[in-house]
mmCIF file of C-alpha atoms and ligand atoms in Angstrom:
data_model
loop_
_atom_site.group_PDB
_atom_site.id
_atom_site.type_symbol
_atom_site.label_atom_id
_atom_site.label_comp_id
_atom_site.label_asym_id
_atom_site.label_seq_id
_atom_site.Cartn_x
_atom_site.Cartn_y
_atom_site.Cartn_z
ATOM 1 C CA MET A 86 -17.666 67.377 150.392
ATOM 2 C CA SER A 87 -17.116 71.175 148.870
ATOM 3 C CA THR A 88 -19.499 72.696 149.593
ATOM 4 C CA SER A 89 -19.675 76.903 148.930
ATOM 5 C CA GLN A 90 -19.373 76.763 152.663
ATOM 6 C CA THR A 91 -17.181 74.774 153.680
ATOM 7 C CA SER A 92 -14.246 75.270 150.923
ATOM 8 C CA MET A 93 -11.428 78.177 151.381
ATOM 9 C CA ILE A 94 -12.640 80.235 148.528
ATOM 10 C CA SER A 95 -16.083 79.840 147.113
ATOM 11 C CA VAL A 96 -16.812 82.373 144.222
ATOM 12 C CA GLN A 97 -20.735 82.426 143.092
ATOM 13 C CA ASN A 98 -21.716 83.997 140.323
ATOM 14 C CA LEU A 99 -19.233 86.502 140.024
ATOM 15 C CA VAL A 100 -20.191 89.688 137.720
ATOM 16 C CA ARG A 101 -17.918 92.404 137.118
ATOM 17 C CA ASP A 102 -18.925 95.834 135.153
ATOM 18 C CA TYR A 103 -16.983 98.571 134.208
ATOM 19 C CA GLY A 104 -18.878 101.205 132.910
ATOM 20 C CA PRO A 105 -20.332 98.978 129.568
ATOM 21 C CA ILE A 106 -17.720 96.600 129.756
ATOM 22 C CA ARG A 107 -18.731 93.189 131.122
ATOM 23 C CA ALA A 108 -14.555 92.059 132.410
ATOM 24 C CA LEU A 109 -16.776 88.646 134.608
ATOM 25 C CA SER A 110 -19.737 87.129 133.324
ATOM 26 C CA ASP A 111 -20.964 84.556 135.388
ATOM 27 C CA VAL A 112 -17.939 83.196 137.371
ATOM 28 C CA SER A 113 -18.205 80.548 139.614
ATOM 29 C CA PHE A 114 -15.160 78.129 141.176
ATOM 30 C CA LEU A 115 -14.171 76.648 144.746
ATOM 31 C CA ILE A 116 -10.720 76.042 146.495
ATOM 32 C CA GLU A 117 -10.330 74.281 148.580
ATOM 33 C CA ARG A 118 -7.169 74.886 151.031
ATOM 34 C CA GLY A 119 -3.954 73.905 149.928
ATOM 35 C CA GLN A 120 -4.760 74.506 147.136
ATOM 36 C CA VAL A 121 -1.807 75.874 144.153
ATOM 37 C CA VAL A 122 -4.850 77.006 140.931
ATOM 38 C CA GLY A 123 -3.166 79.253 138.308
ATOM 39 C CA LEU A 124 -5.721 81.577 136.370
ATOM 40 C CA LEU A 125 -4.412 81.050 133.988
ATOM 41 C CA GLY A 126 -6.751 83.859 130.447
ATOM 42 C CA PRO A 127 -5.294 85.730 127.462
ATOM 43 C CA ASN A 128 -4.462 89.607 128.241
ATOM 44 C CA GLY A 129 -8.210 91.190 129.200
ATOM 45 C CA ALA A 130 -9.795 87.609 130.316
ATOM 46 C CA GLY A 131 -10.644 89.127 133.591
ATOM 47 C CA LYS A 132 -7.678 87.473 135.533
ATOM 48 C CA THR A 133 -6.757 91.482 137.810
ATOM 49 C CA THR A 134 -10.138 92.173 137.551
ATOM 50 C CA CYS A 135 -11.165 88.617 139.702
ATOM 51 C CA MET A 136 -8.314 89.380 142.270
ATOM 52 C CA LYS A 137 -8.980 92.295 143.030
ATOM 53 C CA ILE A 138 -12.397 91.484 144.069
ATOM 54 C CA LEU A 139 -11.299 88.472 145.943
ATOM 55 C CA THR A 140 -8.663 90.227 148.191
ATOM 56 C CA GLY A 141 -11.680 93.286 148.858
ATOM 57 C CA PHE A 142 -9.788 95.463 146.649
ATOM 58 C CA ILE A 143 -12.995 96.699 144.277
ATOM 59 C CA ALA A 144 -16.182 94.967 144.657
ATOM 60 C CA ALA A 145 -18.545 93.353 142.462
ATOM 61 C CA THR A 146 -21.592 94.228 140.682
ATOM 62 C CA SER A 147 -22.759 91.047 141.651
ATOM 63 C CA GLY A 148 -22.248 86.787 142.485
ATOM 64 C CA GLN A 149 -20.884 86.560 145.657
ATOM 65 C CA VAL A 150 -17.312 85.600 147.505
ATOM 66 C CA LEU A 151 -16.721 83.617 150.555
ATOM 67 C CA ILE A 152 -13.865 82.888 151.882
ATOM 68 C CA ASP A 153 -13.984 79.942 154.659
ATOM 69 C CA GLY A 154 -17.290 80.664 154.438
ATOM 70 C CA LYS A 155 -17.490 84.105 155.263
ATOM 71 C CA ASP A 156 -18.988 87.382 153.088
ATOM 72 C CA ILE A 157 -16.252 89.348 151.999
ATOM 73 C CA VAL A 158 -18.660 91.727 152.028
ATOM 74 C CA GLU A 159 -19.767 91.697 155.463
ATOM 75 C CA HIS A 160 -16.459 90.631 157.161
ATOM 76 C CA GLY A 161 -14.322 92.640 154.968
ATOM 77 C CA VAL A 162 -11.438 93.432 157.649
ATOM 78 C CA GLU A 163 -11.912 90.436 159.959
ATOM 79 C CA VAL A 164 -11.728 88.274 155.485
ATOM 80 C CA ARG A 165 -8.495 90.398 154.750
ATOM 81 C CA LYS A 166 -6.742 89.639 157.295
ATOM 82 C CA ARG A 167 -5.960 86.536 155.992
ATOM 83 C CA ILE A 168 -4.967 87.238 152.474
ATOM 84 C CA GLY A 169 -1.713 88.239 151.287
ATOM 85 C CA TYR A 170 -2.268 90.352 147.735
ATOM 86 C CA LEU A 171 0.951 90.944 144.800
ATOM 87 C CA PRO A 172 -0.590 93.616 142.354
ATOM 88 C CA GLU A 173 0.233 93.007 139.115
ATOM 89 C CA ASN A 174 3.098 94.960 138.086
ATOM 90 C CA ALA A 175 3.157 95.590 141.624
ATOM 91 C CA PRO A 176 3.479 99.354 143.516
ATOM 92 C CA LEU A 177 6.390 99.078 145.311
ATOM 93 C CA TYR A 178 8.458 102.563 147.044
ATOM 94 C CA GLN A 179 11.913 102.944 145.197
ATOM 95 C CA ASP A 180 13.278 104.965 147.364
ATOM 96 C CA MET A 181 12.475 103.110 150.297
ATOM 97 C CA ARG A 182 15.534 100.121 152.152
ATOM 98 C CA ALA A 183 13.344 97.222 150.925
ATOM 99 C CA ARG A 184 13.250 96.066 155.184
ATOM 100 C CA ASP A 185 12.116 99.938 155.806
ATOM 101 C CA TYR A 186 9.051 98.877 153.254
ATOM 102 C CA LEU A 187 8.086 96.769 154.945
ATOM 103 C CA HIS A 188 8.353 97.374 158.394
ATOM 104 C CA PHE A 189 5.391 100.233 156.523
ATOM 105 C CA VAL A 190 3.217 96.948 155.403
ATOM 106 C CA ALA A 191 3.296 95.307 158.954
ATOM 107 C CA ARG A 192 2.259 98.512 160.210
ATOM 108 C CA LEU A 193 -0.482 98.128 157.303
ATOM 109 C CA ARG A 194 -0.993 94.888 159.344
ATOM 110 C CA ASN A 195 -1.739 95.607 162.330
ATOM 111 C CA ILE A 196 1.341 93.292 163.503
ATOM 112 C CA ALA A 197 2.188 94.057 166.708
ATOM 113 C CA PRO A 198 5.194 96.315 167.166
ATOM 114 C CA GLU A 199 8.030 94.188 168.953
ATOM 115 C CA LYS A 200 6.827 91.128 166.352
ATOM 116 C CA ILE A 201 7.686 93.259 163.223
ATOM 117 C CA LYS A 202 11.360 93.106 163.296
ATOM 118 C CA GLU A 203 10.864 89.051 163.716
ATOM 119 C CA ARG A 204 8.870 88.767 161.698
ATOM 120 C CA ILE A 205 10.961 91.021 158.491
ATOM 121 C CA GLU A 206 13.518 88.502 159.284
ATOM 122 C CA HIS A 207 12.099 85.572 159.154
ATOM 123 C CA VAL A 208 9.746 86.375 156.124
ATOM 124 C CA ALA A 209 13.385 87.420 154.447
ATOM 125 C CA LYS A 210 14.587 84.431 154.811
ATOM 126 C CA VAL A 211 11.996 82.618 152.986
ATOM 127 C CA ILE A 212 11.617 84.782 150.805
ATOM 128 C CA GLN A 213 15.794 85.099 150.123
ATOM 129 C CA ILE A 214 15.279 88.948 150.129
ATOM 130 C CA GLU A 215 17.696 89.103 153.130
ATOM 131 C CA SER A 216 21.397 90.664 150.935
ATOM 132 C CA VAL A 217 18.878 93.469 149.726
ATOM 133 C CA LEU A 218 16.716 94.333 152.916
ATOM 134 C CA ASN A 219 18.675 97.546 153.407
ATOM 135 C CA GLN A 220 19.163 98.663 149.639
ATOM 136 C CA ASP A 221 16.527 100.980 148.201
ATOM 137 C CA ILE A 222 13.780 99.633 146.553
ATOM 138 C CA GLY A 223 15.047 101.616 143.301
ATOM 139 C CA THR A 224 17.987 99.481 143.013
ATOM 140 C CA LEU A 225 16.984 96.163 143.098
ATOM 141 C CA SER A 226 17.043 93.949 140.527
ATOM 142 C CA LYS A 227 13.624 92.806 138.634
ATOM 143 C CA GLY A 228 13.545 89.906 140.835
ATOM 144 C CA TYR A 229 15.096 91.033 143.454
ATOM 145 C CA ARG A 230 11.867 93.845 143.436
ATOM 146 C CA GLN A 231 9.530 90.935 142.519
ATOM 147 C CA ARG A 232 10.275 89.237 146.157
ATOM 148 C CA VAL A 233 10.357 92.253 148.144
ATOM 149 C CA GLY A 234 6.429 92.283 146.961
ATOM 150 C CA LEU A 235 5.846 88.555 147.259
ATOM 151 C CA ALA A 236 7.594 89.438 151.219
ATOM 152 C CA GLN A 237 5.026 92.521 151.551
ATOM 153 C CA ALA A 238 1.875 90.069 150.592
ATOM 154 C CA MET A 239 3.204 87.158 152.592
ATOM 155 C CA ILE A 240 4.793 89.190 155.755
ATOM 156 C CA HIS A 241 1.404 89.151 158.536
ATOM 157 C CA ASP A 242 1.578 84.672 157.031
ATOM 158 C CA PRO A 243 -1.905 85.026 155.978
ATOM 159 C CA GLU A 244 -3.771 81.593 155.182
ATOM 160 C CA ILE A 245 -4.519 82.915 151.474
ATOM 161 C CA LEU A 246 -1.652 84.231 149.078
ATOM 162 C CA ILE A 247 -3.669 85.825 146.046
ATOM 163 C CA LEU A 248 -0.820 86.403 143.406
ATOM 164 C CA ASP A 249 -1.001 89.128 140.034
ATOM 165 C CA GLU A 250 1.495 87.352 137.812
ATOM 166 C CA PRO A 251 4.276 87.517 139.434
ATOM 167 C CA THR A 252 6.780 86.131 137.386
ATOM 168 C CA SER A 253 5.753 88.469 134.377
ATOM 169 C CA GLY A 254 9.462 90.730 133.049
ATOM 170 C CA LEU A 255 11.208 88.738 134.609
ATOM 171 C CA ASP A 256 14.495 86.408 133.097
ATOM 172 C CA PRO A 257 14.230 82.558 132.802
ATOM 173 C CA ASN A 258 16.274 82.258 135.655
ATOM 174 C CA GLN A 259 14.713 84.906 137.839
ATOM 175 C CA ILE A 260 10.998 83.285 136.625
ATOM 176 C CA ILE A 261 12.787 79.342 137.570
ATOM 177 C CA GLU A 262 13.586 80.441 140.892
ATOM 178 C CA ILE A 263 10.111 82.832 141.833
ATOM 179 C CA ARG A 264 8.152 79.353 140.543
ATOM 180 C CA GLU A 265 9.844 77.409 143.490
ATOM 181 C CA LEU A 266 9.598 80.417 145.865
ATOM 182 C CA ILE A 267 5.847 79.849 145.113
ATOM 183 C CA LYS A 268 5.981 76.183 145.309
ATOM 184 C CA GLU A 269 7.281 76.274 149.003
ATOM 185 C CA VAL A 270 5.188 78.781 150.384
ATOM 186 C CA GLY A 271 2.370 77.067 148.744
ATOM 187 C CA LYS A 272 2.902 73.747 150.850
ATOM 188 C CA ASP A 273 1.107 75.617 153.801
ATOM 189 C CA ARG A 274 -2.187 77.372 152.427
ATOM 190 C CA THR A 275 -3.666 78.372 149.401
ATOM 191 C CA VAL A 276 -2.672 79.888 146.834
ATOM 192 C CA ILE A 277 -4.277 81.586 143.293
ATOM 193 C CA LEU A 278 -1.729 82.813 140.447
ATOM 194 C CA SER A 279 -2.238 84.749 137.403
ATOM 195 C CA THR A 280 -0.880 84.092 134.256
ATOM 196 C CA HIS A 281 -0.899 84.082 130.440
ATOM 197 C CA ASN A 282 1.598 81.570 130.317
ATOM 198 C CA LEU A 283 0.607 78.104 129.946
ATOM 199 C CA HIS A 284 3.720 76.796 131.128
ATOM 200 C CA GLU A 285 3.300 78.374 134.660
ATOM 201 C CA VAL A 286 0.778 76.964 135.790
ATOM 202 C CA THR A 287 1.544 73.119 134.755
ATOM 203 C CA ALA A 288 5.121 74.059 136.311
ATOM 204 C CA THR A 289 3.843 75.077 139.625
ATOM 205 C CA CYS A 290 -0.169 74.862 140.172
ATOM 206 C CA ASN A 291 -2.215 71.127 140.567
ATOM 207 C CA ARG A 292 -5.374 73.080 139.217
ATOM 208 C CA ILE A 293 -6.163 75.208 136.343
ATOM 209 C CA LEU A 294 -8.768 77.576 135.756
ATOM 210 C CA ILE A 295 -8.949 79.607 132.103
ATOM 211 C CA VAL A 296 -10.790 82.497 131.542
ATOM 212 C CA HIS A 297 -12.003 83.780 128.212
ATOM 213 C CA LYS A 298 -13.649 87.154 127.759
ATOM 214 C CA GLY A 299 -14.762 87.367 131.507
ATOM 215 C CA ARG A 300 -15.647 83.450 131.508
ATOM 216 C CA LEU A 301 -15.040 80.614 133.058
ATOM 217 C CA ILE A 302 -14.156 77.536 129.992
ATOM 218 C CA ALA A 303 -12.084 75.123 131.735
ATOM 219 C CA ASP A 304 -11.374 73.928 135.448
ATOM 220 C CA GLY A 305 -9.368 71.064 136.631
ATOM 221 C CA SER A 306 -5.978 69.679 136.648
ATOM 222 C CA PRO A 307 -3.800 69.647 133.752
ATOM 223 C CA ALA A 308 -4.493 66.172 132.971
ATOM 224 C CA GLU A 309 -8.600 67.134 133.091
ATOM 225 C CA ILE A 310 -8.568 69.850 131.787
ATOM 226 C CA GLN A 311 -6.718 67.296 128.824
ATOM 227 C CA GLU A 312 -9.586 64.870 128.965
ATOM 228 C CA GLN A 313 -12.271 66.941 129.359
ATOM 229 C CA HIS A 314 -10.926 69.295 126.410
ATOM 230 C CA GLY A 315 -8.964 67.151 124.123
ATOM 231 C CA GLY A 316 -11.094 66.158 121.318
ATOM 232 C CA SER A 317 -10.797 63.363 119.942
ATOM 233 C CA ASN A 318 -8.050 60.496 120.908
ATOM 234 C CA THR A 319 -6.411 59.721 117.666
ATOM 235 C CA PHE A 320 -3.752 57.175 117.640
ATOM 236 C CA LYS A 321 -1.250 56.992 114.026
ATOM 237 C CA ILE A 322 0.490 53.536 113.389
ATOM 238 C CA SER A 323 2.984 52.582 110.383
ATOM 239 C CA ILE A 324 2.932 48.803 109.113
ATOM 240 C CA GLN A 325 5.353 47.931 106.941
ATOM 241 C CA GLY A 326 4.512 45.602 103.810
ATOM 242 C CA ALA A 327 0.648 44.763 104.670
ATOM 243 C CA GLY A 328 -1.842 46.835 101.961
ATOM 244 C CA GLU A 329 -5.503 47.834 102.643
ATOM 245 C CA SER A 330 -6.417 44.437 104.101
ATOM 246 C CA VAL A 331 -5.324 45.654 107.579
ATOM 247 C CA LYS A 332 -8.378 47.932 107.250
ATOM 248 C CA ASP A 333 -10.572 45.486 108.443
ATOM 249 C CA THR A 334 -8.517 43.754 111.436
ATOM 250 C CA LEU A 335 -8.096 47.518 112.383
ATOM 251 C CA MET A 336 -11.076 48.335 113.358
ATOM 252 C CA GLY A 337 -12.419 45.278 115.538
ATOM 253 C CA LEU A 338 -10.445 46.213 117.815
ATOM 254 C CA GLU A 339 -11.794 47.162 120.773
ATOM 255 C CA GLY A 340 -12.495 50.493 121.539
ATOM 256 C CA VAL A 341 -11.267 51.955 117.858
ATOM 257 C CA THR A 342 -13.999 53.559 116.479
ATOM 258 C CA ASP A 343 -12.660 54.640 113.595
ATOM 259 C CA VAL A 344 -10.051 53.635 110.504
ATOM 260 C CA VAL A 345 -8.224 55.902 107.902
ATOM 261 C CA ARG A 346 -5.488 55.187 106.032
ATOM 262 C CA LEU A 347 -2.426 57.909 105.405
ATOM 263 C CA GLU A 348 -1.164 60.056 102.533
ATOM 264 C CA ASN A 349 2.242 58.504 102.142
ATOM 265 C CA GLN A 350 6.114 58.944 100.803
ATOM 266 C CA ASP A 351 7.230 55.818 102.116
ATOM 267 C CA GLN A 352 6.103 52.874 99.668
ATOM 268 C CA ALA A 353 7.444 50.078 101.817
ATOM 269 C CA ALA A 354 4.872 51.012 104.479
ATOM 270 C CA THR A 355 1.459 52.547 105.179
ATOM 271 C CA ASP A 356 -0.453 54.673 107.334
ATOM 272 C CA TRP A 357 -3.349 54.806 109.459
ATOM 273 C CA ARG A 358 -5.202 56.834 111.969
ATOM 274 C CA LEU A 359 -6.866 54.790 114.035
ATOM 275 C CA PHE A 360 -10.080 57.233 115.976
ATOM 276 C CA GLY A 361 -10.376 56.701 119.839
ATOM 277 C CA ALA A 362 -13.412 56.438 122.331
ATOM 278 C CA ALA A 363 -13.310 60.073 124.147
ATOM 279 C CA ASP A 364 -10.229 58.894 127.082
ATOM 280 C CA VAL A 365 -9.369 55.051 126.200
ATOM 281 C CA ASP A 366 -5.573 54.295 125.901
ATOM 282 C CA LEU A 367 -5.463 52.262 123.090
ATOM 283 C CA ARG A 368 -1.295 51.710 122.357
ATOM 284 C CA ALA A 369 -0.353 48.109 123.956
ATOM 285 C CA ASP A 370 -3.690 46.777 122.136
ATOM 286 C CA ILE A 371 -2.588 48.186 118.635
ATOM 287 C CA PHE A 372 1.292 46.886 119.018
ATOM 288 C CA ASN A 373 -0.881 43.311 120.330
ATOM 289 C CA LEU A 374 -2.306 42.976 117.297
ATOM 290 C CA ALA A 375 -0.144 43.996 115.250
ATOM 291 C CA VAL A 376 2.106 41.077 116.750
ATOM 292 C CA GLN A 377 -0.957 38.818 116.777
ATOM 293 C CA ASN A 378 -0.842 39.422 112.368
ATOM 294 C CA GLY A 379 2.801 39.375 112.130
ATOM 295 C CA TRP A 380 2.967 42.731 111.127
ATOM 296 C CA THR A 381 6.086 44.728 111.865
ATOM 297 C CA LEU A 382 4.759 48.129 113.808
ATOM 298 C CA LEU A 383 6.934 50.934 112.409
ATOM 299 C CA GLU A 384 5.578 53.510 114.144
ATOM 300 C CA LEU A 385 3.059 53.944 117.047
ATOM 301 C CA HIS A 386 1.734 57.215 118.871
ATOM 302 C CA HIS A 387 -1.039 58.804 120.198
ATOM 303 C CA GLU A 388 -1.947 61.693 118.853
ATOM 304 C CA ARG A 389 -3.529 63.670 121.772
ATOM 305 C CA GLN A 390 -3.690 67.564 121.623
ATOM 306 C CA ASP A 391 -1.604 69.029 124.070
ATOM 307 C CA LEU A 392 -2.080 71.541 127.385
ATOM 308 C CA GLU A 393 -0.661 74.115 124.892
ATOM 309 C CA THR A 394 -2.609 73.710 122.107
ATOM 310 C CA ILE A 395 -6.136 72.766 123.898
ATOM 311 C CA PHE A 396 -5.548 76.862 125.392
ATOM 312 C CA GLN A 397 -4.351 77.834 122.299
ATOM 313 C CA ARG A 398 -8.018 76.601 120.268
ATOM 314 C CA LEU A 399 -10.046 77.235 123.720
ATOM 315 C CA THR A 400 -9.140 81.025 123.720
ATOM 316 C CA LEU A 401 -8.236 81.683 119.950
ATOM 317 C CA THR A 402 -12.312 83.050 119.127
HETATM 318 N N1 LIG B 899 -10.597 99.816 136.084
HETATM 319 C C1 LIG B 899 -11.497 99.614 134.624
HETATM 320 N N2 LIG B 899 -12.032 100.573 133.411
HETATM 321 C C2 LIG B 899 -12.890 99.999 131.904
HETATM 322 N N3 LIG B 899 -12.413 98.969 131.986
HETATM 323 C C3 LIG B 899 -11.348 97.930 132.431
HETATM 324 C C4 LIG B 899 -10.747 98.113 134.054
HETATM 325 N N4 LIG B 899 -10.287 97.544 134.027
HETATM 326 C C5 LIG B 899 -10.760 96.272 132.960
HETATM 327 N N5 LIG B 899 -10.914 96.845 132.609
HETATM 328 C C6 LIG B 899 -11.319 95.644 131.124
HETATM 329 O O1 LIG B 899 -12.157 94.648 131.948
HETATM 330 C C7 LIG B 899 -11.022 93.467 131.012
HETATM 331 C C8 LIG B 899 -10.597 92.592 131.629
HETATM 332 O O2 LIG B 899 -9.244 93.077 132.283
HETATM 333 P P1 LIG B 899 -8.871 92.631 132.836
HETATM 334 O O3 LIG B 899 -7.483 93.422 133.669
HETATM 335 O O4 LIG B 899 -9.557 91.956 135.163
HETATM 336 O O5 LIG B 899 -8.113 91.348 132.658
HETATM 337 P P2 LIG B 899 -7.075 90.643 132.947
HETATM 338 O O6 LIG B 899 -6.782 88.875 132.693
HETATM 339 O O7 LIG B 899 -5.804 90.776 134.167
HETATM 340 O O8 LIG B 899 -5.445 90.611 131.690
HETATM 341 P P3 LIG B 899 -4.107 90.975 131.317
HETATM 342 O O9 LIG B 899 -3.756 89.309 131.436
HETATM 343 O O10 LIG B 899 -3.976 92.278 129.959
HETATM 344 O O11 LIG B 899 -4.139 91.525 132.886
HETATM 345 C C9 LIG B 899 -10.903 93.677 130.275
HETATM 346 O O12 LIG B 899 -11.914 94.188 128.511
HETATM 347 C C10 LIG B 899 -10.257 95.257 129.992
HETATM 348 O O13 LIG B 899 -9.884 96.235 129.388
HETATM 349 MG MG1 LIG B 900 -4.580 91.799 134.198
#
């Protein structure tokens, strides 16, 4: 059972105002242990605001956040120990060596001094920054700087990682590498990452939260979001040599709610769009119907909207 008490992260009716601007309005969700969740939304949607509240960086105007059942305001110090945070545009000390910076963060995180070296070596290995530990951060490539940011978020071995746009500004190869890293470290952690990139979430996350204008407008796996917000479920077919008469036969197919003839250039065929009930896949039935009636099926295409289209439609207005 998932409730606000048993979930790893529970966000209830979160509101955050910046003066007259309402950056988050009544946002609620639960995240279970071990989930890798993508917070997806266009610029200004409220992703960073949400993450800053989850990490105790800023306070909510109203609403509640529980981490493993504990209120983030009442148990701030204790809860923050369990969270690692990669802020948006992570501000790193440019003239510090990566190793010294991680040492500094480890001390801030109250890691016992005799354990710090070992901890840095371990994280550096996982994040693959061993070769640059002795280099000044300012001289690192963006990808490596982002890795140092990730290492800093993980130095105290937190159960929860909150990563604000972990791949922004990276080249395509680095993006793939960072995604792989996140998947790897997400195997035994709860991760929330933000992005405006749909491909990012589908590549890395098993659950997507779409925020738009401070509201949560979709929540689910990519497949669930497609099902809930995909709109009409239609099939386009092209039949060789058939006339208007096939329409009644197509209408007779169970699960078909409407059939429309399409304009087509090809004189030798007729094209049709079949509308199906929300989540039925009629492809096999259409194929079998064609066989039974001796029609030559030239084309059979399931026209469900892809996630990209759904995301655009949901966040356009
Ligand atoms: N310190 C602040 N003062 C005033 N308004 C703010 C402040 N921080 C954020 N906002 C406003 O709150 C809204 C949400 O901003 P937020 O940074 O959370 O969005 P975001 O989803 O992270 O956007 P981006 O993708 O551009 O990073 C925006 O309208 C923004 O202008
Ligand atoms: Mg942001």
